Every structure is written in structure tokens, then in C-alpha cells.
Amino acid sequence: MAQAKQTPGDLKLAAEAHVKYIQSLDTRKDELDYWLTEHLRLSGLYWGLTALHLLGRPDALPRQEVVDFVLSCQHENGGFGAAPDHDAHMLSTVSAVQILAMTDAFDELEARGKGKLQVGKYIANLQNQETGTFAGDEWGEEDTRFLYGAFNALSLLKLLSLVNVDKAVAHIAACANFDGGYGVGPGAESHSGQIFTCVAALSIVGRLDLVDKEKLGRWLSERQVPCGGLNGRPEKKEDVCYSWWVLSSLEMIERTHWIDRDALIAFILRCQDVEKGGISDRPGDMVDVWHTLFGITGLSLLGYPGLEMVDPVYCMPKRVMKKIIG
């Protein structure tokens, strides 16, 4: 469905419309897309809840229903599936931990679930002891996304000691490229999403000294295209989600001022559906909760008024992170 057109003077965040859009997502069970995206259900809940926190409306979803759903996705091995009866996976487990952190529900995990230690052991068992990297699940696919996810969740659970941090850091260092960026694995092309996972993982364990900040900052700032949006790698189209992957990395290396702030804000705001809510990948496309979150996080990193501050490492509200990490 095409979005309502806006003129530059009309551009502002349609916050209330976005809240209502997120609230509506679990009411669409008569739509085929709802069931085709079941494999994203837990992650989708994390995306929506985080966006609501940043919009100042953490109460817009019923807390107990959220917690009950998350715990219903847990397996005997401690991991979480994307929905009840789905196999456990690193990505959905990380989303579960983040949701439980935002809802202050770790006590309920201990009381009704398998407990933080069991979750931590599930994650730790996915580490490759030879290379230090992590698999996404028992089938063995390895990716720096999973390494970052492991560091993210384990640090929230205060269980990083369960894994070999030094070997994981060495693997990240091996993924570095001549341009200052990082790929999915050693020798792979630099990509904004993978750069975020590597830089954020290094940030969690205090090893940003390994990052060539000048080279990386230059590569990331070059991701801004004439329309104001950011792309994931050279010669690709702009996409709202890179407002997070690129900006968060620039924030971690203190180079956010290297991009045109006003142009990026205007691009993100042009991607809104101001009537029905939600943000799309680029102007005129259909909205979804993934781009809604990452458009809002981008605006938060840019200091857009009325939004809570987002933590560039964890993609959670700084207010929540201060309570957990200190």
C-alpha cells in the first residue's frame, strides 16, 4: 500500500501512529503474512517492544502477556525458538533475553523457565572451541551475527565467563579487511551489518582498541548517498535499516558527526506511513516492524526530539541498560 505523500515542511515523526501500528501487529491472524512470518515472531516482538520503549510507550503492550509468550518459546536445553514448538536458535534466544531484560522479568525466568544459567549454557555450547566463533543452532551455521548475539545475551545475563572470549575476539580480528570494515567471516566482503556485529561485540568486552577507527569511519560515512539515506555497501541502494547498522557503528567509534545528520533524518521521515503508522525501507514501500525499529533507533542516535536514547551496542534503551549493566 502506498504511503501518504509529505512535503519537506510537513516532516515529523508520527509517533502515535507508530505505536498503534505496533499494537496492531498481533491482531492480524486472519492474514497470510502473519503465519508466513511465524519464524520471526520472537524477534518481531523484540523489534516492536524496543521501538515502543524508544517512543516512550513501554506500556503499550501488556507486560505479562509478553513475558508469558517469551517463556512459552523456551526449550528444555535453555534456548528459545522463534515461536512455541519452533527449534531453539541463537537469534531468538538473544531476542528473548533482551525482551526479558526490558520487561524486568529475569526473576520470572528463574521461577518458571530454565533459569539464566541454563540459557547461558545453551549459548556457550554453540561456541566452536577451535575457532572461537559461534553457530546459530545445532546444525552448525557460523556467522559473526551469532558471536555478537552470544556476547550480547551473556553479558546481560552476567555469564560471559562461560565462553572463551579471547578466541572469539581473535576470530573477529581475523574478519577485519583492508578498508577497516568486517565481513561475515575471514576474507569476506565488508558489510555494514557485519561491521556492527563485530564492533559491538568488541565493545562489550572492551576491545575497541583492535578497530582501525579512521579507516572504518571513512568507509561507514561513505555509505550516505545523495538522497540522505545510507546503504550497506558500495553501489547498493539506500535502506532505512542502515540508519541503525551504520550509525550505531559510527557512534561506537565516535564518528557519528561524519555524516549529514539533517539529510538522514529527512530520509527516515520520508519513509513513514503517517496515517497508519510504520516505517519502510525507502519512501513509498510497504512498512514493517523491522524497518520501523531501525528507523526509530536511527533517529534516536541522531538526537531526534521526543525519543528515548538508544544504546548503540545493545539496541535497547540506555535507561534499561544502565539498570542492568550500570
Tab-separated table of C-alpha atoms in Angstrom:
chain	number	residue	atom	x	y	z
A	1	MET	CA	0.000	0.000	0.000
A	2	ALA	CA	1.398	3.380	-0.971
A	3	GLN	CA	2.137	5.805	1.818
A	4	ALA	CA	0.714	9.293	2.227
A	5	LYS	CA	2.877	11.866	0.484
A	6	GLN	CA	4.632	14.513	2.546
A	7	THR	CA	6.257	17.794	1.687
A	8	PRO	CA	9.573	18.693	3.373
A	9	GLY	CA	7.833	21.187	5.653
A	10	ASP	CA	5.468	18.514	6.943
A	11	LEU	CA	8.181	16.078	8.002
A	12	LYS	CA	7.927	14.984	11.619
A	13	LEU	CA	7.790	11.676	13.414
A	14	ALA	CA	4.262	10.235	13.502
A	15	ALA	CA	4.912	8.713	16.931
A	16	GLU	CA	1.337	7.876	17.923
A	17	ALA	CA	0.627	6.259	14.557
A	18	HIS	CA	3.726	4.081	15.000
A	19	VAL	CA	2.573	2.998	18.467
A	20	LYS	CA	-0.813	1.967	17.083
A	21	TYR	CA	0.834	0.146	14.175
A	22	ILE	CA	2.971	-1.942	16.532
A	23	GLN	CA	-0.017	-2.668	18.763
A	24	SER	CA	-1.938	-3.940	15.727
A	25	LEU	CA	0.640	-6.497	14.620
A	26	ASP	CA	-0.643	-9.382	16.742
A	27	THR	CA	-4.264	-8.768	15.711
A	28	ARG	CA	-3.740	-9.783	12.080
A	29	LYS	CA	-4.124	-13.528	12.492
A	30	ASP	CA	-6.543	-13.700	9.553
A	31	GLU	CA	-3.773	-12.532	7.197
A	32	LEU	CA	-1.485	-14.997	5.419
A	33	ASP	CA	1.589	-12.867	6.103
A	34	TYR	CA	1.068	-13.327	9.839
A	35	TRP	CA	1.605	-17.083	9.534
A	36	LEU	CA	4.310	-16.856	6.882
A	37	THR	CA	6.401	-14.800	9.324
A	38	GLU	CA	5.964	-17.086	12.340
A	39	HIS	CA	9.687	-17.854	12.181
A	40	LEU	CA	10.272	-14.187	13.116
A	41	ARG	CA	7.689	-13.953	15.883
A	42	LEU	CA	10.000	-13.605	18.907
A	43	SER	CA	12.389	-11.278	17.098
A	44	GLY	CA	9.412	-9.258	15.861
A	45	LEU	CA	8.239	-8.858	19.431
A	46	TYR	CA	11.698	-7.583	20.400
A	47	TRP	CA	11.708	-5.122	17.489
A	48	GLY	CA	8.262	-3.795	18.375
A	49	LEU	CA	8.852	-3.596	22.120
A	50	THR	CA	12.163	-1.789	21.690
A	51	ALA	CA	10.547	0.734	19.356
A	52	LEU	CA	7.794	1.339	21.899
A	53	HIS	CA	10.362	1.936	24.648
A	54	LEU	CA	12.155	4.493	22.493
A	55	LEU	CA	8.832	6.152	21.694
A	56	GLY	CA	8.214	6.481	25.444
A	57	ARG	CA	5.400	3.916	25.434
A	58	PRO	CA	6.777	0.712	27.020
A	59	ASP	CA	3.324	0.070	28.450
A	60	ALA	CA	1.680	-0.097	25.015
A	61	LEU	CA	1.944	-3.915	25.022
A	62	PRO	CA	0.614	-5.925	28.015
A	63	ARG	CA	3.718	-6.863	30.011
A	64	GLN	CA	2.505	-10.189	31.389
A	65	GLU	CA	1.318	-11.428	28.002
A	66	VAL	CA	4.713	-10.534	26.559
A	67	VAL	CA	6.585	-12.399	29.298
A	68	ASP	CA	4.277	-15.418	29.086
A	69	PHE	CA	4.785	-15.665	25.331
A	70	VAL	CA	8.567	-15.450	25.633
A	71	LEU	CA	8.709	-18.175	28.267
A	72	SER	CA	6.415	-20.377	26.166
A	73	CYS	CA	9.144	-20.401	23.491
A	74	GLN	CA	11.842	-21.871	25.772
A	75	HIS	CA	13.193	-25.401	25.308
A	76	GLU	CA	14.486	-27.890	27.834
A	77	ASN	CA	18.048	-27.046	26.747
A	78	GLY	CA	17.549	-23.430	27.820
A	79	GLY	CA	17.387	-21.948	24.321
A	80	PHE	CA	14.392	-20.221	22.773
A	81	GLY	CA	12.622	-20.840	19.488
A	82	ALA	CA	11.057	-18.155	17.318
A	83	ALA	CA	7.595	-19.275	18.454
A	84	PRO	CA	6.205	-22.171	20.521
A	85	ASP	CA	7.297	-25.530	19.024
A	86	HIS	CA	9.986	-23.926	16.852
A	87	ASP	CA	13.565	-25.167	17.235
A	88	ALA	CA	15.836	-23.214	19.549
A	89	HIS	CA	18.177	-20.760	17.815
A	90	MET	CA	20.766	-18.207	18.885
A	91	LEU	CA	18.902	-15.266	17.320
A	92	SER	CA	15.576	-15.975	19.004
A	93	THR	CA	17.372	-16.720	22.279
A	94	VAL	CA	19.047	-13.309	22.182
A	95	SER	CA	15.703	-11.649	21.432
A	96	ALA	CA	14.169	-13.497	24.387
A	97	VAL	CA	16.899	-12.333	26.751
A	98	GLN	CA	16.552	-8.742	25.558
A	99	ILE	CA	12.767	-8.792	25.976
A	100	LEU	CA	13.078	-10.248	29.481
A	101	ALA	CA	15.602	-7.514	30.292
A	102	MET	CA	13.275	-4.758	29.054
A	103	THR	CA	10.314	-6.209	30.970
A	104	ASP	CA	12.398	-6.750	34.127
A	105	ALA	CA	11.442	-10.427	34.038
A	106	PHE	CA	14.653	-12.322	34.809
A	107	ASP	CA	13.083	-13.345	38.124
A	108	GLU	CA	10.209	-14.943	36.243
A	109	LEU	CA	12.694	-16.771	34.025
A	110	GLU	CA	14.270	-18.207	37.165
A	111	ALA	CA	10.899	-19.132	38.665
A	112	ARG	CA	9.096	-20.514	35.623
A	113	GLY	CA	11.730	-21.173	32.987
A	114	LYS	CA	15.040	-22.986	32.833
A	115	GLY	CA	16.898	-20.131	34.501
A	116	LYS	CA	19.673	-17.795	33.408
A	117	LEU	CA	22.430	-20.377	33.836
A	118	GLN	CA	20.651	-22.868	31.582
A	119	VAL	CA	20.204	-20.171	28.932
A	120	GLY	CA	23.880	-19.288	29.258
A	121	LYS	CA	24.949	-22.913	28.858
A	122	TYR	CA	22.820	-23.262	25.726
A	123	ILE	CA	24.614	-20.272	24.189
A	124	ALA	CA	28.056	-21.394	25.367
A	125	ASN	CA	27.577	-24.830	23.823
A	126	LEU	CA	27.261	-23.177	20.405
A	127	GLN	CA	30.839	-21.864	20.514
A	128	ASN	CA	33.367	-23.533	18.239
A	129	GLN	CA	36.234	-24.272	20.605
A	130	GLU	CA	38.795	-24.297	17.797
A	131	THR	CA	37.926	-21.026	16.072
A	132	GLY	CA	36.138	-19.160	18.872
A	133	THR	CA	33.145	-18.272	16.703
A	134	PHE	CA	29.535	-19.328	17.314
A	135	ALA	CA	26.906	-21.323	15.461
A	136	GLY	CA	23.293	-20.262	15.230
A	137	ASP	CA	21.937	-23.643	16.267
A	138	GLU	CA	22.767	-27.336	16.459
A	139	TRP	CA	23.126	-27.536	12.659
A	140	GLY	CA	26.332	-25.523	12.738
A	141	GLU	CA	25.982	-22.417	10.537
A	142	GLU	CA	28.566	-19.900	11.811
A	143	ASP	CA	28.365	-16.143	11.425
A	144	THR	CA	29.564	-13.054	13.278
A	145	ARG	CA	25.881	-12.283	13.969
A	146	PHE	CA	25.822	-15.256	16.308
A	147	LEU	CA	29.081	-14.252	18.005
A	148	TYR	CA	27.685	-10.802	18.728
A	149	GLY	CA	24.395	-12.324	19.885
A	150	ALA	CA	26.251	-14.584	22.298
A	151	PHE	CA	28.206	-11.663	23.787
A	152	ASN	CA	25.038	-9.552	23.969
A	153	ALA	CA	22.893	-12.106	25.788
A	154	LEU	CA	25.633	-13.489	28.031
A	155	SER	CA	26.658	-10.020	29.184
A	156	LEU	CA	23.017	-9.203	30.028
A	157	LEU	CA	22.847	-12.458	31.975
A	158	LYS	CA	26.276	-11.718	33.527
A	159	LEU	CA	27.558	-15.070	32.237
A	160	LEU	CA	30.310	-14.118	29.768
A	161	SER	CA	32.696	-16.265	31.778
A	162	LEU	CA	31.020	-19.344	30.261
A	163	VAL	CA	32.713	-18.776	26.883
A	164	ASN	CA	36.224	-18.289	25.546
A	165	VAL	CA	36.201	-14.544	24.982
A	166	ASP	CA	39.817	-14.332	23.803
A	167	LYS	CA	39.277	-16.854	20.998
A	168	ALA	CA	36.101	-15.087	19.921
A	169	VAL	CA	37.953	-11.756	19.822
A	170	ALA	CA	40.716	-13.341	17.751
A	171	HIS	CA	38.091	-14.539	15.273
A	172	ILE	CA	36.679	-11.014	14.956
A	173	ALA	CA	40.183	-9.664	14.341
A	174	ALA	CA	40.568	-12.222	11.543
A	175	CYS	CA	37.407	-10.846	9.886
A	176	ALA	CA	38.908	-7.351	9.515
A	177	ASN	CA	39.507	-6.062	5.983
A	178	PHE	CA	41.929	-3.591	4.385
A	179	ASP	CA	39.164	-0.956	4.254
A	180	GLY	CA	38.670	-1.045	8.026
A	181	GLY	CA	35.420	-2.995	7.794
A	182	TYR	CA	34.416	-6.531	8.718
A	183	GLY	CA	32.705	-9.355	6.866
A	184	VAL	CA	30.680	-12.403	7.803
A	185	GLY	CA	33.922	-14.354	8.180
A	186	PRO	CA	37.648	-14.061	7.400
A	187	GLY	CA	38.149	-12.857	3.823
A	188	ALA	CA	34.503	-11.899	3.292
A	189	GLU	CA	33.424	-8.522	1.890
A	190	SER	CA	32.873	-5.672	4.345
A	191	HIS	CA	29.197	-5.088	5.086
A	192	SER	CA	27.551	-2.555	7.390
A	193	GLY	CA	25.524	-5.174	9.256
A	194	GLN	CA	28.529	-7.389	9.904
A	195	ILE	CA	30.574	-4.347	10.900
A	196	PHE	CA	28.003	-3.605	13.594
A	197	THR	CA	28.142	-7.154	14.958
A	198	CYS	CA	31.951	-7.145	15.126
A	199	VAL	CA	32.381	-3.645	16.549
A	200	ALA	CA	29.581	-4.121	19.086
A	201	ALA	CA	30.995	-7.469	20.215
A	202	LEU	CA	34.411	-5.864	20.690
A	203	SER	CA	32.771	-3.010	22.593
A	204	ILE	CA	31.061	-5.409	25.006
A	205	VAL	CA	34.393	-6.950	26.008
A	206	GLY	CA	36.384	-3.710	25.978
A	207	ARG	CA	38.491	-4.397	22.866
A	208	LEU	CA	37.710	-1.455	20.582
A	209	ASP	CA	41.465	-0.900	20.510
A	210	LEU	CA	41.512	-3.502	17.714
A	211	VAL	CA	39.381	-1.311	15.429
A	212	ASP	CA	41.021	0.997	12.870
A	213	LYS	CA	38.635	3.845	13.654
A	214	GLU	CA	39.880	6.228	10.963
A	215	LYS	CA	39.572	3.711	8.133
A	216	LEU	CA	36.293	2.315	9.397
A	217	GLY	CA	34.801	5.749	9.997
A	218	ARG	CA	35.674	6.770	6.450
A	219	TRP	CA	34.120	3.603	4.974
A	220	LEU	CA	30.945	3.977	7.036
A	221	SER	CA	30.494	7.685	6.305
A	222	GLU	CA	30.763	6.917	2.593
A	223	ARG	CA	27.588	4.845	2.916
A	224	GLN	CA	25.484	8.013	2.735
A	225	VAL	CA	24.008	8.537	-0.741
A	226	PRO	CA	22.593	11.727	-2.333
A	227	CYS	CA	19.023	11.150	-1.059
A	228	GLY	CA	20.352	11.273	2.524
A	229	GLY	CA	19.874	7.582	3.290
A	230	LEU	CA	22.588	5.029	3.991
A	231	ASN	CA	23.449	1.810	2.173
A	232	GLY	CA	25.051	-1.407	3.388
A	233	ARG	CA	27.992	-1.499	0.991
A	234	PRO	CA	29.225	0.359	-2.101
A	235	GLU	CA	26.926	0.654	-5.131
A	236	LYS	CA	23.838	-0.605	-3.261
A	237	LYS	CA	20.531	1.186	-2.707
A	238	GLU	CA	19.795	3.107	0.460
A	239	ASP	CA	17.717	1.385	3.154
A	240	VAL	CA	16.313	2.691	6.446
A	241	CYS	CA	17.724	-0.259	8.389
A	242	TYR	CA	21.259	1.035	7.752
A	243	SER	CA	20.306	4.112	9.732
A	244	TRP	CA	20.982	1.700	12.608
A	245	TRP	CA	23.788	-0.559	11.364
A	246	VAL	CA	25.940	2.321	10.087
A	247	LEU	CA	25.107	4.965	12.682
A	248	SER	CA	25.499	2.685	15.694
A	249	SER	CA	28.966	1.674	14.499
A	250	LEU	CA	29.892	5.314	13.935
A	251	GLU	CA	28.619	6.104	17.431
A	252	MET	CA	30.766	3.376	18.977
A	253	ILE	CA	33.896	4.757	17.288
A	254	GLU	CA	32.857	8.381	17.919
A	255	ARG	CA	32.441	9.362	14.279
A	256	THR	CA	28.661	9.999	14.017
A	257	HIS	CA	29.368	13.616	13.055
A	258	TRP	CA	30.941	12.382	9.809
A	259	ILE	CA	27.531	12.017	8.119
A	260	ASP	CA	24.902	14.627	7.193
A	261	ARG	CA	22.514	14.428	10.144
A	262	ASP	CA	19.689	16.531	8.714
A	263	ALA	CA	19.676	14.698	5.375
A	264	LEU	CA	19.421	11.307	7.092
A	265	ILE	CA	16.636	12.484	9.406
A	266	ALA	CA	14.673	13.743	6.414
A	267	PHE	CA	15.172	10.426	4.574
A	268	ILE	CA	13.907	8.368	7.526
A	269	LEU	CA	10.869	10.596	7.994
A	270	ARG	CA	10.008	10.290	4.291
A	271	CYS	CA	9.784	6.517	4.764
A	272	GLN	CA	6.892	6.738	7.236
A	273	ASP	CA	3.253	5.926	6.708
A	274	VAL	CA	1.998	8.907	8.678
A	275	GLU	CA	-1.629	7.728	8.624
A	276	LYS	CA	-1.446	4.030	9.501
A	277	GLY	CA	1.994	4.041	11.116
A	278	GLY	CA	5.154	2.112	10.472
A	279	ILE	CA	8.359	2.829	8.543
A	280	SER	CA	9.519	1.176	5.310
A	281	ASP	CA	12.917	0.540	3.761
A	282	ARG	CA	12.569	3.532	1.428
A	283	PRO	CA	9.846	6.036	0.526
A	284	GLY	CA	6.708	4.540	-1.000
A	285	ASP	CA	7.311	0.916	0.024
A	286	MET	CA	5.257	-1.132	2.481
A	287	VAL	CA	6.095	-0.716	6.149
A	288	ASP	CA	7.222	-3.474	8.509
A	289	VAL	CA	8.243	-3.683	12.152
A	290	TRP	CA	11.935	-4.332	11.350
A	291	HIS	CA	12.346	-1.029	9.484
A	292	THR	CA	10.097	0.725	11.982
A	293	LEU	CA	12.511	-0.122	14.793
A	294	PHE	CA	15.657	0.728	12.886
A	295	GLY	CA	14.235	3.987	11.587
A	296	ILE	CA	13.410	4.992	15.163
A	297	THR	CA	16.799	3.870	16.508
A	298	GLY	CA	18.485	5.900	13.782
A	299	LEU	CA	16.505	8.972	14.785
A	300	SER	CA	17.368	8.317	18.437
A	301	LEU	CA	21.094	8.168	17.657
A	302	LEU	CA	20.702	11.442	15.760
A	303	GLY	CA	19.152	13.104	18.812
A	304	TYR	CA	15.679	13.491	17.330
A	305	PRO	CA	13.455	15.214	19.934
A	306	GLY	CA	10.972	13.208	21.979
A	307	LEU	CA	12.740	9.860	21.704
A	308	GLU	CA	14.495	7.917	24.427
A	309	MET	CA	18.217	7.388	23.932
A	310	VAL	CA	19.164	4.032	22.447
A	311	ASP	CA	22.289	2.125	23.459
A	312	PRO	CA	24.390	1.755	20.267
A	313	VAL	CA	25.861	-1.573	21.386
A	314	TYR	CA	22.756	-3.440	22.567
A	315	CYS	CA	19.938	-1.765	20.593
A	316	MET	CA	17.980	-1.310	23.810
A	317	PRO	CA	17.033	1.843	25.717
A	318	LYS	CA	20.003	3.323	27.595
A	319	ARG	CA	17.725	3.623	30.619
A	320	VAL	CA	17.302	-0.171	30.696
A	321	MET	CA	20.978	-0.813	30.057
A	322	LYS	CA	22.025	1.484	32.889
A	323	LYS	CA	19.891	-0.575	35.267
A	324	ILE	CA	21.341	-3.899	34.075
A	325	ILE	CA	24.968	-3.132	33.256
A	326	GLY	CA	25.460	0.045	35.284
